[in-house]
Short mmCIF file of C-alpha atoms in Angstrom, two decimals:
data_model
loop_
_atom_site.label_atom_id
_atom_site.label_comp_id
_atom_site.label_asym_id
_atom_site.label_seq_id
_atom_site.Cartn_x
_atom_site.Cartn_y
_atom_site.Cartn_z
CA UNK A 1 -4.51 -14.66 21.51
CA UNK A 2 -2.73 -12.24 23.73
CA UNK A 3 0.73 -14.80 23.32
CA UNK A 4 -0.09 -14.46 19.65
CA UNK A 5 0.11 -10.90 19.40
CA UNK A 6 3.07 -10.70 21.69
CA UNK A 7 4.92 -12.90 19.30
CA UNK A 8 3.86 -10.71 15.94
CA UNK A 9 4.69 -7.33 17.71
CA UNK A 10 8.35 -9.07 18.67
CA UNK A 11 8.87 -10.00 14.83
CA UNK A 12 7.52 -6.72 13.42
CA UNK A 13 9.72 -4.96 16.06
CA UNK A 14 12.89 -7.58 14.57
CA UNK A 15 11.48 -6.20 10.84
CA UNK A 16 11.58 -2.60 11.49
CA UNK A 17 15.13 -2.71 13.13
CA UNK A 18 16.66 -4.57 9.98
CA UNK A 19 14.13 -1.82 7.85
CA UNK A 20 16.12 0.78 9.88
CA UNK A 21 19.47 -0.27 9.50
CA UNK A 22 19.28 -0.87 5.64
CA UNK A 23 17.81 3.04 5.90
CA UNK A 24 20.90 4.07 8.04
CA UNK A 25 22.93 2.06 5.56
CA UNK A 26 22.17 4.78 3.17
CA UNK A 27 23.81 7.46 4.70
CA UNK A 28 26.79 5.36 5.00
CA UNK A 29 27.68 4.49 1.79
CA UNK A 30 25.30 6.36 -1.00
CA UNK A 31 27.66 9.18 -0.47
CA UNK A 32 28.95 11.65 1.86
CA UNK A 33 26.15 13.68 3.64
CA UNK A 34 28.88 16.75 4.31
CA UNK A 35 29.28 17.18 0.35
CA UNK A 36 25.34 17.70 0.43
CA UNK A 37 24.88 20.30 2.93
CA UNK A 38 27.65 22.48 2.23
CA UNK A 39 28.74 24.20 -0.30
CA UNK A 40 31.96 24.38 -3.12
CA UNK A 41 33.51 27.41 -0.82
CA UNK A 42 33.45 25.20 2.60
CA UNK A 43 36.76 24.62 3.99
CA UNK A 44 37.95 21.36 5.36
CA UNK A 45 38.00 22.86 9.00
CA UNK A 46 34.22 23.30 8.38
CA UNK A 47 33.46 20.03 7.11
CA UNK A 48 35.09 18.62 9.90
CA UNK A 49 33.41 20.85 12.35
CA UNK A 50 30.31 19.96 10.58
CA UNK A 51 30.85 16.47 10.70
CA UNK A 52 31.86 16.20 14.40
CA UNK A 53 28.53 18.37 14.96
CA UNK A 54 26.40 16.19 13.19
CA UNK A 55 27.73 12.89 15.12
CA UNK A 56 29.07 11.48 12.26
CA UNK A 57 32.49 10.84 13.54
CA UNK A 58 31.16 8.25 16.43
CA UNK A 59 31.12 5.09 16.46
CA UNK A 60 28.80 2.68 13.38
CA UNK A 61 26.84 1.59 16.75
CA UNK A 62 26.26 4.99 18.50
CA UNK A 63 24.76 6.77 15.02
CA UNK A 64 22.70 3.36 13.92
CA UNK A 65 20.93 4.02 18.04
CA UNK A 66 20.69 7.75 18.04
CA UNK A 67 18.97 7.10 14.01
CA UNK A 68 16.44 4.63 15.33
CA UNK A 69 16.02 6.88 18.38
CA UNK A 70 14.97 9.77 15.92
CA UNK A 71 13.32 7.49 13.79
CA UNK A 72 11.02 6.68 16.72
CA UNK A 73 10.44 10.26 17.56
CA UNK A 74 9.59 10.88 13.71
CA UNK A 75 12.80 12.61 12.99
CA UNK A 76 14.66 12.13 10.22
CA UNK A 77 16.66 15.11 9.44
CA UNK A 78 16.46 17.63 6.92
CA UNK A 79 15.97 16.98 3.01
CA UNK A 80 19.06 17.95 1.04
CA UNK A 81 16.93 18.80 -1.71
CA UNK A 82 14.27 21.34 0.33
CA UNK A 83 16.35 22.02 3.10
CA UNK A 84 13.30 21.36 5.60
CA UNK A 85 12.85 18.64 8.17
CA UNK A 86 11.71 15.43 6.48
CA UNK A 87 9.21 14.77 8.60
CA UNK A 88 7.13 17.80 7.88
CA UNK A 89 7.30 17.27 3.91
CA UNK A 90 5.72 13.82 4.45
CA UNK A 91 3.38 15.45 6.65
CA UNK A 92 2.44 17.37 3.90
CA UNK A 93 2.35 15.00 0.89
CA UNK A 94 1.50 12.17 3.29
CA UNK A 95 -2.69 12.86 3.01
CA UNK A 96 -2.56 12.96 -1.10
CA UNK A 97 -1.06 9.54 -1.01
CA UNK A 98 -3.10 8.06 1.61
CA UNK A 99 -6.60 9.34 -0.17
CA UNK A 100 -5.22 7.67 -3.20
CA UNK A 101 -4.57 4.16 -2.08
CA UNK A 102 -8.03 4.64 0.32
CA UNK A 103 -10.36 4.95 -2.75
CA UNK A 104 -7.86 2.57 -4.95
CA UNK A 105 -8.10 0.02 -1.83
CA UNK A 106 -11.81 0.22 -1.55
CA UNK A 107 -12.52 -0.06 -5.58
CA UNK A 108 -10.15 -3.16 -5.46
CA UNK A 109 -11.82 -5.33 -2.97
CA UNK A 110 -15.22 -4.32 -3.13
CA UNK A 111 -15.38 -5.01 -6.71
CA UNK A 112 -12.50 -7.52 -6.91
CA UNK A 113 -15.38 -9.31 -4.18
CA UNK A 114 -18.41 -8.85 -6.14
CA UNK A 115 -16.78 -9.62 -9.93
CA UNK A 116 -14.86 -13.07 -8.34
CA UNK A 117 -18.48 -14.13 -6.96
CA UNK A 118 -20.43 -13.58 -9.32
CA UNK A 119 -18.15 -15.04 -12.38
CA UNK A 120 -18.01 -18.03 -10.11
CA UNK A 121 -22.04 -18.72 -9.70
CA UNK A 122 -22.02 -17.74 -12.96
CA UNK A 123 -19.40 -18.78 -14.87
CA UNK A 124 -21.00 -20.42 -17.70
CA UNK A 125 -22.63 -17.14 -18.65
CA UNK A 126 -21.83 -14.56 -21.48
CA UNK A 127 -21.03 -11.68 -19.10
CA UNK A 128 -18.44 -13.80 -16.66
CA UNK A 129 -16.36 -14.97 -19.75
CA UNK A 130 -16.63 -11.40 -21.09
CA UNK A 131 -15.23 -10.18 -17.37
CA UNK A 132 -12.51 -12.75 -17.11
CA UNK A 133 -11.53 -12.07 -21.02
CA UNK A 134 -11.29 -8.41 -19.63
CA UNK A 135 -9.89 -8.94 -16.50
CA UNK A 136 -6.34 -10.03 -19.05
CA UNK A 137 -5.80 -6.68 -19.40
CA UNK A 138 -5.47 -5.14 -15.44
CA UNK A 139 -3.03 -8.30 -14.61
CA UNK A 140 -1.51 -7.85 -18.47
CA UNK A 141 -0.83 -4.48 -19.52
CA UNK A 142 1.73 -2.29 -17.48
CA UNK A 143 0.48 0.57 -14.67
CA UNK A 144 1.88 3.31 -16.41
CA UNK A 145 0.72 2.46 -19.84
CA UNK A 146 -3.12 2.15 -18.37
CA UNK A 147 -2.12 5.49 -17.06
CA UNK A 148 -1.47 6.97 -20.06
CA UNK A 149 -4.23 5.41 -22.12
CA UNK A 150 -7.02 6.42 -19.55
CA UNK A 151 -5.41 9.90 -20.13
CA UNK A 152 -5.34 9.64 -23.87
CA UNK A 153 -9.26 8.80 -23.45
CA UNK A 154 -10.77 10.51 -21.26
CA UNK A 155 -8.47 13.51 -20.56
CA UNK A 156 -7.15 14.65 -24.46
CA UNK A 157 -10.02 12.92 -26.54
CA UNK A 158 -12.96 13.05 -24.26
CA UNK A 159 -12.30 15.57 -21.93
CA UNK A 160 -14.22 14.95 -19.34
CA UNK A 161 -11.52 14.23 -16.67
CA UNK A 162 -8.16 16.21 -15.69
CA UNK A 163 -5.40 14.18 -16.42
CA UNK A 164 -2.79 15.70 -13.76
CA UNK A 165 -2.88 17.31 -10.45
CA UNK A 166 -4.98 16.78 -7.20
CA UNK A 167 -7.78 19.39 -7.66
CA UNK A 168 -9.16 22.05 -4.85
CA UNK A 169 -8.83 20.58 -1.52
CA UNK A 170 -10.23 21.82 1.86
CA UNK A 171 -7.80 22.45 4.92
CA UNK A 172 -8.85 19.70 8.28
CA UNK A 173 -5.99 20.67 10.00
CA UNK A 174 -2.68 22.57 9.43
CA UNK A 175 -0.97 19.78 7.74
CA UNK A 176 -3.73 17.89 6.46
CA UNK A 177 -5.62 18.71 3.45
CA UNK A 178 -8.44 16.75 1.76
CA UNK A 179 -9.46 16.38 -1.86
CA UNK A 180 -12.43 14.68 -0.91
CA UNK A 181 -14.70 16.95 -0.44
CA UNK A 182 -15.04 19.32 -3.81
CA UNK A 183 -15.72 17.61 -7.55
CA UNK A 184 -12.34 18.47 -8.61
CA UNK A 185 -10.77 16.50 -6.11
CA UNK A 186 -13.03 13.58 -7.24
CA UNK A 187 -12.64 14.11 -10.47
CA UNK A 188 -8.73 14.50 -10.11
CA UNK A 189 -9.04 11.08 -8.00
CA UNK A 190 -10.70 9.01 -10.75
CA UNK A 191 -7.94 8.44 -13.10
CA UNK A 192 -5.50 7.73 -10.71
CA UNK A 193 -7.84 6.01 -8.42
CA UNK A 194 -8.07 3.07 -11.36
CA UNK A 195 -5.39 3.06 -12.58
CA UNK A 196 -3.69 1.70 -9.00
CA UNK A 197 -6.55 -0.39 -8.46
CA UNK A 198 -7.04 -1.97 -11.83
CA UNK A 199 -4.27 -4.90 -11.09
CA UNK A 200 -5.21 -5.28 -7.69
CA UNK A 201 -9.12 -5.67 -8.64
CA UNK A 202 -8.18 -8.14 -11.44
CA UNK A 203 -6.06 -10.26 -9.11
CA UNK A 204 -9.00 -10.19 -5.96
CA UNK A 205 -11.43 -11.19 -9.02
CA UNK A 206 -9.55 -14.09 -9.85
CA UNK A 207 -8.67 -15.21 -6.16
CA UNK A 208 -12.34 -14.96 -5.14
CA UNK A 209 -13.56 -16.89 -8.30
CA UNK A 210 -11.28 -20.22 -7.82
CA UNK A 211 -11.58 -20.05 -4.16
CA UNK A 212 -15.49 -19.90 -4.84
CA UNK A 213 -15.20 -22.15 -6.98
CA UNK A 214 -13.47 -24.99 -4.94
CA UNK A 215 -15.64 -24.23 -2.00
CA UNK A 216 -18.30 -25.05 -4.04
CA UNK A 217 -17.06 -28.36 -4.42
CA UNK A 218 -16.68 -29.44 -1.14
CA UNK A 219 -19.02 -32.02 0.74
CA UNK A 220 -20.41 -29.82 3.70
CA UNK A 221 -21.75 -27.39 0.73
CA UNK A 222 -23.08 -30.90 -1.22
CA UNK A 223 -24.60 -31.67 2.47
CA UNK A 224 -26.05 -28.46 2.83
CA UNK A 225 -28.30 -28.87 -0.92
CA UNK A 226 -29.28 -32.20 0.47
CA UNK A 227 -30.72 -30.82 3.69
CA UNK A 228 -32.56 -28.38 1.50
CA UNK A 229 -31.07 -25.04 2.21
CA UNK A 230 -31.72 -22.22 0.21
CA UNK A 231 -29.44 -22.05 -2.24
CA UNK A 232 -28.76 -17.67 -1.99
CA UNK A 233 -28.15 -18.91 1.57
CA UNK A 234 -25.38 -21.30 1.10
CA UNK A 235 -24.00 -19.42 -1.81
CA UNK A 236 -23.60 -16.16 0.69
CA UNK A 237 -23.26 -17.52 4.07
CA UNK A 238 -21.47 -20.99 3.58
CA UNK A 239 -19.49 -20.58 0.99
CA UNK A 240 -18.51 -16.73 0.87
CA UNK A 241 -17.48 -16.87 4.14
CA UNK A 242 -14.73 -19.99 3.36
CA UNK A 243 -14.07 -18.15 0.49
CA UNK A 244 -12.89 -15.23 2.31
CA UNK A 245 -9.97 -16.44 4.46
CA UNK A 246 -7.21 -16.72 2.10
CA UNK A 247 -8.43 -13.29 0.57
CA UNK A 248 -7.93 -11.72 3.33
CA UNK A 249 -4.16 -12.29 3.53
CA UNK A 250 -3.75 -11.15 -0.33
CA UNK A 251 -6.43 -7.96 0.41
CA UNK A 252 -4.24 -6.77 3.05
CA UNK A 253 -0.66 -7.29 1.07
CA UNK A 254 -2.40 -6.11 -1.85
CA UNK A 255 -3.31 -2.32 0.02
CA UNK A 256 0.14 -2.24 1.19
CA UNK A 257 1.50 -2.79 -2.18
CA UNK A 258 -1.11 -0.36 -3.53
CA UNK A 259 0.57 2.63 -0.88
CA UNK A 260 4.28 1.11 -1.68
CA UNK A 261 4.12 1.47 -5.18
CA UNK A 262 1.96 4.26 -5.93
CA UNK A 263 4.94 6.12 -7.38
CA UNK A 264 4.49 5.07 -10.56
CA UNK A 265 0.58 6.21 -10.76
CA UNK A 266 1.69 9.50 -8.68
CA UNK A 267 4.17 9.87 -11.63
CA UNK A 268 2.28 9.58 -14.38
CA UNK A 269 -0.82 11.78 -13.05
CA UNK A 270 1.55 14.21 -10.99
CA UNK A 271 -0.30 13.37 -8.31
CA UNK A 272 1.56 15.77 -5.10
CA UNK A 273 2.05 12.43 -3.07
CA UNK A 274 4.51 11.18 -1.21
CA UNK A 275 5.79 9.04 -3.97
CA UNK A 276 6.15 11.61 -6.45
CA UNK A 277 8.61 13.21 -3.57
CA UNK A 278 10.19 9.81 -3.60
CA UNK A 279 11.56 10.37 -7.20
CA UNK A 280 12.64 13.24 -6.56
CA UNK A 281 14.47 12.36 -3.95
CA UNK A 282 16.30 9.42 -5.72
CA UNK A 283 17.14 12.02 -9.12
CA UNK A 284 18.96 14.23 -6.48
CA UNK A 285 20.13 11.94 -3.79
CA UNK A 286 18.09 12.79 -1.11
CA UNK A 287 19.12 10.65 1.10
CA UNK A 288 17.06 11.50 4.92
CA UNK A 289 13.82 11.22 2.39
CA UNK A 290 14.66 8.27 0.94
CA UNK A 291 15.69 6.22 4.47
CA UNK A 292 12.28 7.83 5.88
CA UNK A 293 10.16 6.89 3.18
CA UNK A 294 11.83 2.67 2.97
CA UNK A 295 10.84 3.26 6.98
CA UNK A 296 7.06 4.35 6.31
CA UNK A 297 6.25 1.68 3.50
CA UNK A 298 8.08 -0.97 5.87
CA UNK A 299 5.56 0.13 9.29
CA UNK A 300 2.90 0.25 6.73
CA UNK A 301 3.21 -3.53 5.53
CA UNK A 302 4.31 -4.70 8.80
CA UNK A 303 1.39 -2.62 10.37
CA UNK A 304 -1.11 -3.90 7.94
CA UNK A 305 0.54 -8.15 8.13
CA UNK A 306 -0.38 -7.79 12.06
CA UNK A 307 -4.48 -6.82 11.48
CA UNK A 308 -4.39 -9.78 9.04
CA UNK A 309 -2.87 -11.70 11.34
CA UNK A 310 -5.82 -10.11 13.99
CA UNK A 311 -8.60 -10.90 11.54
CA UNK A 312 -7.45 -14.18 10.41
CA UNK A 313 -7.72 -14.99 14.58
CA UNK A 314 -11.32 -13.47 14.82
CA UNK A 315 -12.47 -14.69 11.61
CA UNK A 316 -11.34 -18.17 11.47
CA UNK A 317 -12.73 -20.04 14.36
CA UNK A 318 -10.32 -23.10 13.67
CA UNK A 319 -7.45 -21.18 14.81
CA UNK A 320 -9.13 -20.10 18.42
CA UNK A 321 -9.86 -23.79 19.02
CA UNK A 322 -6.50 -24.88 17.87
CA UNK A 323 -4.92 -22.39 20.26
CA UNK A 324 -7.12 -23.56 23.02
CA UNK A 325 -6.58 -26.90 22.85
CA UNK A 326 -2.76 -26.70 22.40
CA UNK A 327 -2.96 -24.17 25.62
CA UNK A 328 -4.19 -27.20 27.65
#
């Protein structure tokens, strides 16, 4: 195991170095970073003073190190657009985002789990063909339209739930701010919540149904009827937990796509996440936001491929004795 997670560590290590030099990329040829900090009355002496202050007149090799260096440290320079250090706006916008794809995440899997099992052991029934016939419209319909219908609904018809903003938070610590806590921030978090979630959930659903399904199917579950095994016992402990080890591959890429492309959700609800920030960095060229924020959703997938990696070891015994053997 330990050999195993020296080897993933290496190639997310490999990942985030490529990650970092398509991010340094950007400040090489989206523009000139001198024509963004200074303004129409700088002279050419101060550009140049400028630019031999800011390192920009070393060597390709010596910036791409002294970016990955700051990178590492969690500095990425200031934002053209706010003229603050980068890191401290995603400090600030960081917690918004990460509540978001948290209560998304959980309402994905936990019913994506309980839908995909129960259409399976029941698929014959009214209610699983009513689910699936439902479940057309979360893999069908487009994020930002489900956005705007749940809005239409339940915000301008209904009224019973605000269709922008984050609510009242409560201060944990200076940069870190939580929605959690009060019933507007839940009721803020709804919308949003399902409308990120909704494709995920439909595509869990799905996954866990036909891997149910075909784990049904297989001899050792025919051998475990003939033996006379409860049936909510091989249903739950037999087959579920087969059924599980492929999900948990798509289940973790599935919570890292759910933080990567919240921008569309943050858009459409104005939710103050890091996303939203993301297109507003892109409208005015923000370039030292946009190379941190490829950088955090890059650590975020590679962080999140290495648990599955973890869990796939701990959870699928196969893979211990296969590594055991071949160690011998």
């Amino acid at each position: 195991m330990i050999a195993m997670l020296v080897r993933r560590i290496i190639q997310a290590v490999l990942v985030m170095l490529v990650v970092a030099f398509i991010s340094f990329s950007l400040f090489q040829f989206v523009g000139d970073p001198i024509n963004n900090m200074v303004g129409q009355e700088a002279t050419q002496q101060d550009r140049a003073e400028l630019r031999e202050r800011l390192g920009l007149n070393d060597p390709i090799p010596v910036q791409f190190m002294r970016f990955v260096g700051n990178a590492v440290q969690g500095e990425f320079g200031i934002s053209y657009r706010m003229a603050r250090p980068v890191s401290e706006v995603i400090a600030e916008r960081l917690p918004a985002t990460l509540e978001l794809a948290l209560v998304s995440g959980v309402l994905a899997i936990t019913l994506g789990i309980v839908l995909g099992v129960y259409t399976a052991l029941r698929r014959d029934g009214w209610f699983s063909h009513f689910i699936m016939s439902s479940s057309l419209i979360g893999v069908s319909l487009p994020t930002f339209l489900i956005g705007i219908l749940l809005i239409y609904i339940f915000s301008v018809e209904l009224q019973w739930l605000p269709s922008f903003g984050r609510g009242d938070t409560v201060p944990i610590t200076d940069n870190w701010s939580t929605g959690l806590l009060t019933v507007s921030g839940w009721q803020s978090l709804i919308l949003p919540a399902i409308t990120l979630g909704l494709f995920q959930l439909t595509l869990l659903m799905r996954l866990v149904r036909a891997e149910m399904l075909e784990v049904l199917r297989t001899d050792y579950i025919k051998f475990a009827r003939a033996r006379g095994i409860r049936q909510r016992s091989i249903n739950f402990h037999h087959a579920l937990k087969n059924t599980l080890l492929p999900v948990i591959t798509i289940a973790g890429l599935q919570l890292g796509s759910i933080i990567a492309f919240a921008i569309i959700t943050e858009t459409v609800f104005q939710w103050p996440g890091v996303g939203l920030l993301f297109i507003n960095a892109i409208r005015f060229v923000d370039i030292p936001f946009m190379s941190a924020y490829l950088l955090l959703i890059a650590l975020v997938f590679v962080v999140i491929n290495l648990v599955v990696d973890l869990l796939y070891f701990v959870v699928d015994p196969r893979l211990r004795v296969t590594k055991s053997s071949s160690s011998r």
